[in-house]
Short mmCIF file of C-alpha atoms and ligand atoms in Angstrom, two decimals:
data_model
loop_
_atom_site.label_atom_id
_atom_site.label_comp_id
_atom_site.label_asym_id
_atom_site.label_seq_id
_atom_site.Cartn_x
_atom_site.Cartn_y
_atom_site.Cartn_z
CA UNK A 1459 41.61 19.35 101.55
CA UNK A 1460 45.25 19.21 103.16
CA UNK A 1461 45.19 22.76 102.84
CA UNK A 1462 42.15 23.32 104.69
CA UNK A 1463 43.69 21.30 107.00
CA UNK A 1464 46.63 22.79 107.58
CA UNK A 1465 44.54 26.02 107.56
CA UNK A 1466 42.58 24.57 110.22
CA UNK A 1467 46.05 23.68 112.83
CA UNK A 1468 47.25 26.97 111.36
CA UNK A 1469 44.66 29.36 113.34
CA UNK A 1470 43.91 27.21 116.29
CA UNK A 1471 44.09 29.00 119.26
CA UNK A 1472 45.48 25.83 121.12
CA UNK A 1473 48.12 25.01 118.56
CA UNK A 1474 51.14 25.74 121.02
CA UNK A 1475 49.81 22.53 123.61
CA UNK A 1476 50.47 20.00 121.04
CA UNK A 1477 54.11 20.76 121.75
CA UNK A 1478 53.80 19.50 125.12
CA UNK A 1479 53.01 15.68 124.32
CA UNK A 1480 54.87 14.06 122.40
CA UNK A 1481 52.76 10.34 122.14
CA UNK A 1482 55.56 7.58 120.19
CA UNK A 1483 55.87 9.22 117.04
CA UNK A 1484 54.98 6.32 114.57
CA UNK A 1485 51.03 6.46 116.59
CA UNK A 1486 48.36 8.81 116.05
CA UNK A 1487 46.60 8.64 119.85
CA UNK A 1488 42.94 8.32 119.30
CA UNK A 1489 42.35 7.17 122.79
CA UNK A 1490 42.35 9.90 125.30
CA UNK A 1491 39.25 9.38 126.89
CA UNK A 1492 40.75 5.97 127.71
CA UNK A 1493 43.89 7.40 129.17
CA UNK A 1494 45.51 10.85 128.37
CA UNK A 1495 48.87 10.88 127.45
CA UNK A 1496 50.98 12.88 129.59
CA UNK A 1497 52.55 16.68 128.87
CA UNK A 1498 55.63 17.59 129.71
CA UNK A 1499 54.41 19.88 132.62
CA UNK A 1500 53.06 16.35 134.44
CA UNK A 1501 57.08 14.57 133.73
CA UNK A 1502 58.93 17.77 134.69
CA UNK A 1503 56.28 18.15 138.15
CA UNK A 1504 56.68 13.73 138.93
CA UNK A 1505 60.28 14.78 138.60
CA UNK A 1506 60.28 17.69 140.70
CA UNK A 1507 57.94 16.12 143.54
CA UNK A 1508 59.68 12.93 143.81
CA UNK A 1509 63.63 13.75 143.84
CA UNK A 1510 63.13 17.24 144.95
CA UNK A 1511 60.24 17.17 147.43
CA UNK A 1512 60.43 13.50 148.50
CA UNK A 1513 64.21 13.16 148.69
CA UNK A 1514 65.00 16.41 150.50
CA UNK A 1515 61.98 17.11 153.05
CA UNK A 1516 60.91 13.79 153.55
CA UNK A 1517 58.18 13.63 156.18
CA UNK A 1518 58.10 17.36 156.76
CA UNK A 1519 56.92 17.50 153.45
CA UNK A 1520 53.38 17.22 154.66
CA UNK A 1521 53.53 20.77 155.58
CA UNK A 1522 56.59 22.46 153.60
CA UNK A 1523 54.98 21.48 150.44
CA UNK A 1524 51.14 21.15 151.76
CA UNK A 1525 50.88 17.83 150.60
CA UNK A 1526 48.47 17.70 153.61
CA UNK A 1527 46.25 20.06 151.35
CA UNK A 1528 46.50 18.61 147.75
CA UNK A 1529 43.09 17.13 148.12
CA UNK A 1530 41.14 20.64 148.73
CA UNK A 1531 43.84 22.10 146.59
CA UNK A 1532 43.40 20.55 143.44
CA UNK A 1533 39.66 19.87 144.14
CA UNK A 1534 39.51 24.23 143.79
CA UNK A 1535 41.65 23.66 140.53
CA UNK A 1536 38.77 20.94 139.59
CA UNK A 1537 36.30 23.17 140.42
CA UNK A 1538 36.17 25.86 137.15
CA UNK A 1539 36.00 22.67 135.04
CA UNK A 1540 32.70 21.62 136.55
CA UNK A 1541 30.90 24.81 137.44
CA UNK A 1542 31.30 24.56 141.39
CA UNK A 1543 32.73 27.11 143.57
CA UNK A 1544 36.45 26.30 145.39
CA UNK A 1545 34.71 24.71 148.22
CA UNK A 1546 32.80 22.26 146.68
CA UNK A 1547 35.43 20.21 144.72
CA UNK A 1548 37.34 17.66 146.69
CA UNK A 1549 40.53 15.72 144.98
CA UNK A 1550 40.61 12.25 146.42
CA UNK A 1551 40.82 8.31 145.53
CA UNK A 1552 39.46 6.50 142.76
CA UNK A 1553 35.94 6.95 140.52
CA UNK A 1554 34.83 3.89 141.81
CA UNK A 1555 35.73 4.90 145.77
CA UNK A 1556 33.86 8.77 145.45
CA UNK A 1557 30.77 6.73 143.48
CA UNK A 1558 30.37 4.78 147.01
CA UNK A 1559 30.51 7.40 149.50
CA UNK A 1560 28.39 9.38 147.41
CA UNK A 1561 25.84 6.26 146.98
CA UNK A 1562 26.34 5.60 150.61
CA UNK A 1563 25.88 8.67 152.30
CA UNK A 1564 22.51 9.77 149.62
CA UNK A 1565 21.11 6.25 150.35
CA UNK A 1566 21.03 6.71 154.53
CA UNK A 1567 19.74 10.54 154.26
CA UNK A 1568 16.38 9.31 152.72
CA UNK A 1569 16.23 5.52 154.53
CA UNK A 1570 12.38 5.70 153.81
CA UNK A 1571 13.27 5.65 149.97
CA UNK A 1572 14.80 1.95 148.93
CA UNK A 1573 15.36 2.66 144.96
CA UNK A 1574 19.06 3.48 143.39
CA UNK A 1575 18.23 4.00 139.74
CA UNK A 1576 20.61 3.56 136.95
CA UNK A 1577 20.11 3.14 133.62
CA UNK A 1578 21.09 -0.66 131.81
CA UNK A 1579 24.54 -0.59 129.79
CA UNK A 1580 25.92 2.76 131.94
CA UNK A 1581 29.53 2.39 132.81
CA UNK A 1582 30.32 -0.80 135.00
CA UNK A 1583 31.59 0.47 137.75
CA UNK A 1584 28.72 2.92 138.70
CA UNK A 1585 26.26 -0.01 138.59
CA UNK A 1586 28.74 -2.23 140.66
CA UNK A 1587 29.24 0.38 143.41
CA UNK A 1588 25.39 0.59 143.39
CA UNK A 1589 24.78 -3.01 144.24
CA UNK A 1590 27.63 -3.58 146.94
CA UNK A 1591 26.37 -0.14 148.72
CA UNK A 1592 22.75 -1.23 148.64
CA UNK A 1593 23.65 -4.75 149.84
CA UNK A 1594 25.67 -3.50 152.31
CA UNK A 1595 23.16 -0.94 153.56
CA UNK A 1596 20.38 -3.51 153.47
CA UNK A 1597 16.88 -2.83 154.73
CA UNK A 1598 15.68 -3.57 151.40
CA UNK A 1599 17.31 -1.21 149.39
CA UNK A 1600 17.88 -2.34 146.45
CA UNK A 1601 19.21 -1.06 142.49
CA UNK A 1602 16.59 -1.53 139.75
CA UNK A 1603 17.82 -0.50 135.89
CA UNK A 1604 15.88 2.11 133.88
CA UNK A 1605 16.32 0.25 130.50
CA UNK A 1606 18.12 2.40 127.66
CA UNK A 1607 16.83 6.18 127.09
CA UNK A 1608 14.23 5.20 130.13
CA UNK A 1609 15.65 6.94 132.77
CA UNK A 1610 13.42 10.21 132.87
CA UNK A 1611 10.44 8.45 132.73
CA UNK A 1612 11.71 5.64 135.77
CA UNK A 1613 12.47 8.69 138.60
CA UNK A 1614 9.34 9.02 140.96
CA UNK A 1615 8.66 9.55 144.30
CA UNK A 1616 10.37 5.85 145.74
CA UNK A 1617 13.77 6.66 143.96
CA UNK A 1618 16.41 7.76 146.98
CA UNK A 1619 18.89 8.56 144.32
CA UNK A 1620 19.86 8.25 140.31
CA UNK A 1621 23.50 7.93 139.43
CA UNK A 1622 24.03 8.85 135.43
CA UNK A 1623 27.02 9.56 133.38
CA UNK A 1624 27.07 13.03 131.85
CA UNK A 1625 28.43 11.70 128.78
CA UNK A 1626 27.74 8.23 128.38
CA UNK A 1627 30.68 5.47 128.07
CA UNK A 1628 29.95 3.89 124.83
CA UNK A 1629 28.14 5.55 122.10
CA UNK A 1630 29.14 9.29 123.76
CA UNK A 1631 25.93 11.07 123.77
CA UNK A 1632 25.12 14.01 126.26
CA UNK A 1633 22.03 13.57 128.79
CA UNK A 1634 20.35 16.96 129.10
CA UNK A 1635 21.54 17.26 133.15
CA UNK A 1636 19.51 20.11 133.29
CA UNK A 1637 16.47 18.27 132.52
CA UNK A 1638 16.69 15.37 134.15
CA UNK A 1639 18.16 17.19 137.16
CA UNK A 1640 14.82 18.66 137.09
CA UNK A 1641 13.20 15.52 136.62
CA UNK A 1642 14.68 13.85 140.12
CA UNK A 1643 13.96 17.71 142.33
CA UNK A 1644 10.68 17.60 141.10
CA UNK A 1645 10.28 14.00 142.91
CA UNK A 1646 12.56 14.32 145.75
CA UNK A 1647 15.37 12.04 144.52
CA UNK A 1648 18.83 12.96 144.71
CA UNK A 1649 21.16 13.05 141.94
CA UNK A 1650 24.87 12.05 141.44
CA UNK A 1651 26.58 12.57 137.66
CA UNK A 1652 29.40 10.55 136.67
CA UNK A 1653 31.33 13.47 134.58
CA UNK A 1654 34.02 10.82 133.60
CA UNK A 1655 33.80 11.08 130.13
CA UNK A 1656 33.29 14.78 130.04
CA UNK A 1657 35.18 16.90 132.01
CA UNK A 1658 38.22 18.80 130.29
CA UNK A 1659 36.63 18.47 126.42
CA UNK A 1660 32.74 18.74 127.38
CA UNK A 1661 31.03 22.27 129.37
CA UNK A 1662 30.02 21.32 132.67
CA UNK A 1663 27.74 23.61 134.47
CA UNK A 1664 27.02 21.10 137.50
CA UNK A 1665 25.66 24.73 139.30
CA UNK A 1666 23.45 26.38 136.20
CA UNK A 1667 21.99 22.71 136.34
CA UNK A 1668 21.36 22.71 139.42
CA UNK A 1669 23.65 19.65 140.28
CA UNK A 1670 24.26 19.04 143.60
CA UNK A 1671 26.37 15.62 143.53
CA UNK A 1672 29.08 14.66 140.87
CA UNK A 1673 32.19 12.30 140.80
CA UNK A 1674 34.85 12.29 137.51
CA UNK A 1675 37.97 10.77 136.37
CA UNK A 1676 41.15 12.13 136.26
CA UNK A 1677 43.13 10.04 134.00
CA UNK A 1678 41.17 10.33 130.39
CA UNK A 1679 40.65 14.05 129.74
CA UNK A 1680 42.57 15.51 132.37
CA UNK A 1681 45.79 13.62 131.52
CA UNK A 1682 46.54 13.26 135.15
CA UNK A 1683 47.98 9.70 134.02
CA UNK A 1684 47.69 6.57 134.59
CA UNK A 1685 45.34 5.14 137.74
CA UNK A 1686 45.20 9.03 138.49
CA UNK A 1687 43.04 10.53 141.82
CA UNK A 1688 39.33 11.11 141.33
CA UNK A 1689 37.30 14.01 142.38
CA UNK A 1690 33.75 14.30 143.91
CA UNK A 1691 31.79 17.50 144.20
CA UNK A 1692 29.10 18.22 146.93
CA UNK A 1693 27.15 21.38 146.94
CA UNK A 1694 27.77 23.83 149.67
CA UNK A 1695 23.87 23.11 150.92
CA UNK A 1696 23.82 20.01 151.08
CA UNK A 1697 27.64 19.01 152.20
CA UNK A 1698 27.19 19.57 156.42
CA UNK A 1699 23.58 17.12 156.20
CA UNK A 1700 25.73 13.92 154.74
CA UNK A 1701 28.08 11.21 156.54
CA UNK A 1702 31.04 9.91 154.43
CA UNK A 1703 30.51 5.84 154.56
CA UNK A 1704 34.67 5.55 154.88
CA UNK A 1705 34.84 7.88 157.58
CA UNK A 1706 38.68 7.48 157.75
CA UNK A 1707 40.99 10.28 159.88
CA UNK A 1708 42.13 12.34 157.28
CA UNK A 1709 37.84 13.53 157.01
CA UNK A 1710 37.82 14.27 160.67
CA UNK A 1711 37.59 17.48 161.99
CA UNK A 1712 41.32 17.57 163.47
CA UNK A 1713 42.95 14.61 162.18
CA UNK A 1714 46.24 15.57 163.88
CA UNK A 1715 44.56 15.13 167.26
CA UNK A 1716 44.40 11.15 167.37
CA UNK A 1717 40.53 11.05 168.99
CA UNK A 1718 38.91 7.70 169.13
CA UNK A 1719 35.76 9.18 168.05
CA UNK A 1720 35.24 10.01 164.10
CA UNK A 1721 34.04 13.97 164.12
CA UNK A 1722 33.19 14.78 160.27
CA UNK A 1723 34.99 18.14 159.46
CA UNK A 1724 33.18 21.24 158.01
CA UNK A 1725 32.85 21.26 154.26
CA UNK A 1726 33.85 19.46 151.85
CA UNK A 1727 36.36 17.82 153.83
CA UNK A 1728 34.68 15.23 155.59
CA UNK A 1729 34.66 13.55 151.90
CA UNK A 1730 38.41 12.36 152.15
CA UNK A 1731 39.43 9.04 153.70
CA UNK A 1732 42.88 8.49 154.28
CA UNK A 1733 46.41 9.61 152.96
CA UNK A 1734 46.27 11.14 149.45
CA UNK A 1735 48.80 9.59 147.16
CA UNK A 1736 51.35 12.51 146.87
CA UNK A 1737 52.71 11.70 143.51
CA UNK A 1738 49.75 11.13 141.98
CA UNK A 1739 48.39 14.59 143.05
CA UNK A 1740 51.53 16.31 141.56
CA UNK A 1741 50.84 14.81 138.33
CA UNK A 1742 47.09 15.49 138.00
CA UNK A 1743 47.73 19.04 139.52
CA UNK A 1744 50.35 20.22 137.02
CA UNK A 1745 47.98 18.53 134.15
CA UNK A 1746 45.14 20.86 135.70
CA UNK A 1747 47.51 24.09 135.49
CA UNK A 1748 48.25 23.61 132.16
CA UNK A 1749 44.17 22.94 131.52
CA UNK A 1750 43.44 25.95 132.91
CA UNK A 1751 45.27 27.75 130.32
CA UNK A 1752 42.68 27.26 127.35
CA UNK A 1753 38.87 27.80 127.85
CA UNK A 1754 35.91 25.22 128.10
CA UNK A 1755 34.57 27.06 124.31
CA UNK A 1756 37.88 26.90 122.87
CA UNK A 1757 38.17 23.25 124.17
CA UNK A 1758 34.98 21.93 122.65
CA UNK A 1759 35.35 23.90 119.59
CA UNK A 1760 38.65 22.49 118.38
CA UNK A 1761 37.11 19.08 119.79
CA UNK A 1762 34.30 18.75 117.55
CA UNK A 1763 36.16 20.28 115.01
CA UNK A 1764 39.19 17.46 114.94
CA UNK A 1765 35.84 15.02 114.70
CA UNK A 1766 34.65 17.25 111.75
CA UNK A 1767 37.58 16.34 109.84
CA UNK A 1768 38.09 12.81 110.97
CA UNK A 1769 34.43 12.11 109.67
CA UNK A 1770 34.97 14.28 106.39
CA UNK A 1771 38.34 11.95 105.73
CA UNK A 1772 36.53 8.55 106.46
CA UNK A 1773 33.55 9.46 104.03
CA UNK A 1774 30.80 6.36 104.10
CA UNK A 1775 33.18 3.33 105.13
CA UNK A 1776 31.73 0.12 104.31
CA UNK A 1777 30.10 -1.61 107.65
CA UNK A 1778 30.80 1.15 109.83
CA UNK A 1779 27.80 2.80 111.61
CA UNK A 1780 28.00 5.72 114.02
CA UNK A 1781 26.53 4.55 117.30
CA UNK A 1782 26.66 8.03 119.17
CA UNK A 1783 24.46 11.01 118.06
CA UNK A 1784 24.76 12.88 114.79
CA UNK A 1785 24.34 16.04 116.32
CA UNK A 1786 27.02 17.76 117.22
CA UNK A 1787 25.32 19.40 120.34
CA UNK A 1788 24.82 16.16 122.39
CA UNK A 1789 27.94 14.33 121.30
CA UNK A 1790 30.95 14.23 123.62
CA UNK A 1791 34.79 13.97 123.00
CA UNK A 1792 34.15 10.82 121.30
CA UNK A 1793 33.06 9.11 118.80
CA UNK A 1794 31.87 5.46 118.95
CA UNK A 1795 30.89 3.09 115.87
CA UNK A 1796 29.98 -0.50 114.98
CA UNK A 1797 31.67 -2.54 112.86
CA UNK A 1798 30.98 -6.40 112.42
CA UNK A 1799 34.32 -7.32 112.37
CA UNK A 1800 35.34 -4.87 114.84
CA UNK A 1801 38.09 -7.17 116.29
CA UNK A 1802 39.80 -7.67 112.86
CA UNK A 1803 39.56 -3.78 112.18
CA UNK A 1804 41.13 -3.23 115.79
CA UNK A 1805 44.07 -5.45 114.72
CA UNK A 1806 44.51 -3.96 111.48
CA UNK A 1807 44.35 -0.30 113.00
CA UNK A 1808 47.18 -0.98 115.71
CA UNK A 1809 49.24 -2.36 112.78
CA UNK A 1810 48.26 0.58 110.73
CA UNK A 1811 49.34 3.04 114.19
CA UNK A 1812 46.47 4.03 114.87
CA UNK A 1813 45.85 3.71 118.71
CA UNK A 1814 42.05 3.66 119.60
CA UNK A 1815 39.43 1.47 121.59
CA UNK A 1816 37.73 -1.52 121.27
CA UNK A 1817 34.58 -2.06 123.34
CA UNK A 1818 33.27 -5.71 122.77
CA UNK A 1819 32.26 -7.20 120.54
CA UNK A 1820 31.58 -5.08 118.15
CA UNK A 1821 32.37 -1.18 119.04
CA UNK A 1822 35.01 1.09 117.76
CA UNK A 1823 35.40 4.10 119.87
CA UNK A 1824 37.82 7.25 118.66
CA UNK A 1825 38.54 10.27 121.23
CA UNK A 1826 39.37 14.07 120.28
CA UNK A 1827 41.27 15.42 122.72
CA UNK A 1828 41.52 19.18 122.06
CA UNK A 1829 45.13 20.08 123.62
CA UNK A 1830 46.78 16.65 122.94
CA UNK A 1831 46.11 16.62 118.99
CA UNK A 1832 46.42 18.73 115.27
CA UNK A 1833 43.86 18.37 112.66
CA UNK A 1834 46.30 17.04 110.66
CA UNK A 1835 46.50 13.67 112.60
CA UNK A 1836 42.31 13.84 112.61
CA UNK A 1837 42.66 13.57 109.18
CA UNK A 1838 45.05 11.06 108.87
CA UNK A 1839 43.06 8.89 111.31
CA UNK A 1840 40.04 9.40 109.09
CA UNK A 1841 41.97 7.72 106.10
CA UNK A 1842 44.01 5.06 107.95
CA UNK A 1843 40.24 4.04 109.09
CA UNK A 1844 39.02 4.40 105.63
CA UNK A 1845 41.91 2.32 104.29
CA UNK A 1846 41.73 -0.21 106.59
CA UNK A 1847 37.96 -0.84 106.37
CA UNK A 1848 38.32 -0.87 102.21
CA UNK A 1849 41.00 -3.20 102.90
CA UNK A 1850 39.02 -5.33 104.57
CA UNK A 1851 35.58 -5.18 103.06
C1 PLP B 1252 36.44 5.82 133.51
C2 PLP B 1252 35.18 5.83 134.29
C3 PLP B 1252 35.18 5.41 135.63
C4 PLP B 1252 36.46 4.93 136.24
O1 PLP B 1252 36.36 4.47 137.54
P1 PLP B 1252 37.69 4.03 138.28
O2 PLP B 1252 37.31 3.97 139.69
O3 PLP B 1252 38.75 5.02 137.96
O4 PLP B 1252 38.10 2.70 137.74
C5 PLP B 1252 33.98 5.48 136.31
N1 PLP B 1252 32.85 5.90 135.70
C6 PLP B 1252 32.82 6.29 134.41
C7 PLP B 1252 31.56 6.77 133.78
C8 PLP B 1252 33.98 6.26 133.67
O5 PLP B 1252 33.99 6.63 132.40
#
């Protein structure tokens, strides 16, 4: 079994990335869909920006470097990732931040429609957004929750909008976005996908689905670090027909000409707000560049194959269930289980090393991220879980 192991980290195409993290070396990093640890590309580009860029040009920066254009920049970088062309990928705040102008401006272009649907136990943030954009709009708007696996059959003809992760937060199944895309066109509802948990180890085809609204994460698969800039995509169609709720200067038209009066720009644009955070951009852009050397199939494949051997290595563990799906075609980067004692197993796991997440109270989640990892420390995972759960039983 070591052999095949070693067999396995022998003839992987994407062997040569592991190279370029180098996590504490007494910890095998399980938790990358939690926050991915950075390459040396991202320290060697925070290096370069801040006491080469930042020192030298200072303010002139803006335009030397075209800091002034990281946010349409990167969002082109973003953009092969998540099946949208250049244009319709914009690099800009926080998850939480894209989810409400997004909400906000869906939820005024259909004011007869007063229903934001989500579905009970999705990621908090998404639902929170929900509520303070629908009590903010008012005119009795309101959220109601699809309960679990209800969400196809809640979309009809009063839904404005559904917001849904592509990959969902806790047990890491994959919703069938073509499907349920289909589902909300086929009533007149809009659609925004929270691709948080799935871009950089899942395929995203947001156009072949016929997506036309998605936010995602840059800090767990994309290793853009810690607290790093979101993204939001708008399809070309529908990007001139919507208002950004925080219509700040930098979305304006000319933001260098100091009107009183907001103007949206053309495009994509209109979706920033203010200043970009310059350092933040480097590192999520250089983590992109090195991304975009390895391919969506060879991504996935080495994913699901780290979880192959992880699973084969753990064997039946006593009071472990998987929560997420068996099948390997609608499970994402990670995989989640219950465990009764999950706290106690958590403890005994960091002791053991072995850096995952806990979800309370009682879920155990483990993430395969294809460039930062060997097969070798999927298997060794697997047992350090096994051990610990015998240990405990
Ligand atoms: C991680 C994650 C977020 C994060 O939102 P922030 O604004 O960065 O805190 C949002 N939605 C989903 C589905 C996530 O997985």
């Amino acid at each position: 079994m070591n052999d095949d192991v070693a067999a396995l980290d022998g003839t992987d195409p994407l062997a040569r990335f592991r190279a370029e993290f180098t996590p504490p070396s007494d910890q095998i990093y399980l938790a990358g869909h939690s926050l991915g640890p950075p390459s040396a590309a991202v320290l060697a580009r925070l290096d370069a920006v801040a006491r080469g860029e930042w020192r030298h040009t200072l303010v002139a920066g803006w335009h030397d470097h075209d800091w002034i254009g990281a946010p349409l920049r990167l969002g082109a970088k973003i953009a092969p990732l998540i099946g949208a062309a250049r244009d319709e990928a914009l690099v800009a705040d926080s998850t939480s931040v894209n989810l409400f102008k997004l909400i906000g401006a869906l939820a005024q272009s259909q004011p007869e429609r007063k229903i934001v649907l989500i579905e009970r136990g999705e990621f908090p943030t998404d639902m929170h957004i929900a509520q303070g954009a629908v009590s903010l709009l008012g005119q009795g708007r309101r959220v109601v929750f699809a309960p679990p696996d209800g969400l196809a059959d809640h979309i009809d003809d009063q839904v404005a909008l559904v917001v849904a992760s592509h990959v969902h937060y806790r047990d890491g199944r994959i919703r069938d976005m073509a499907a349920l895309q289909a589902r909300a066109d086929a009533v007149g509802a809009d659609f925004i996908w929270d691709v948080s948990h799935s871009v950089g180890v899942v395929d995203i085809d947001l156009a072949a689905a016929g997506a036309r609204f998605a936010v995602g994460c840059g800090y767990k698969y994309l290793n853009g670090g810690p607290g790093a800039p979101a993204f939001l995509y708008v399809a070309r169609a529908r990007q001139a027909g919507l208002a950004n709720p925080i219509s700040g200067w930098l979305g304006a038209a000319d933001p260098f000409a100091f009107a009183d009066l907001h103007a949206p720009a053309d495009g994509i644009a209109r979706f920033q707000a203010g200043t970009p955070s310059i350092l933040a951009m480097a590192a999520l852009e250089a983590s992109l560049d090195l991304l975009a050397q390895s391919t969506p199939a060879q991504r996935r494949a080495k994913c699901l194959s780290l979880q192959r051997v992880f699973l084969a290595r753990l064997g039946d563990a006593p009071g472990l269930t998987l929560l997420g799906p068996h099948d390997e075609a609608i499970r994402g980067g990670h995989l989640a289980f219950s465990h009764p004692r999950a706290d106690a197993v958590v403890q005994a796991l960091a002791g053991a090393g072995l850096i995952r997440d806990h979800r309370p109270p009682d879920v155990l989640r483990f993430a395969f991220s294809p460039l930062t990892l060997t097969h070798a420390e999927a298997a060794r995972g697997g047992e350090l879980l096994r051990a610990t759960l015998g240990a405990s039983a």
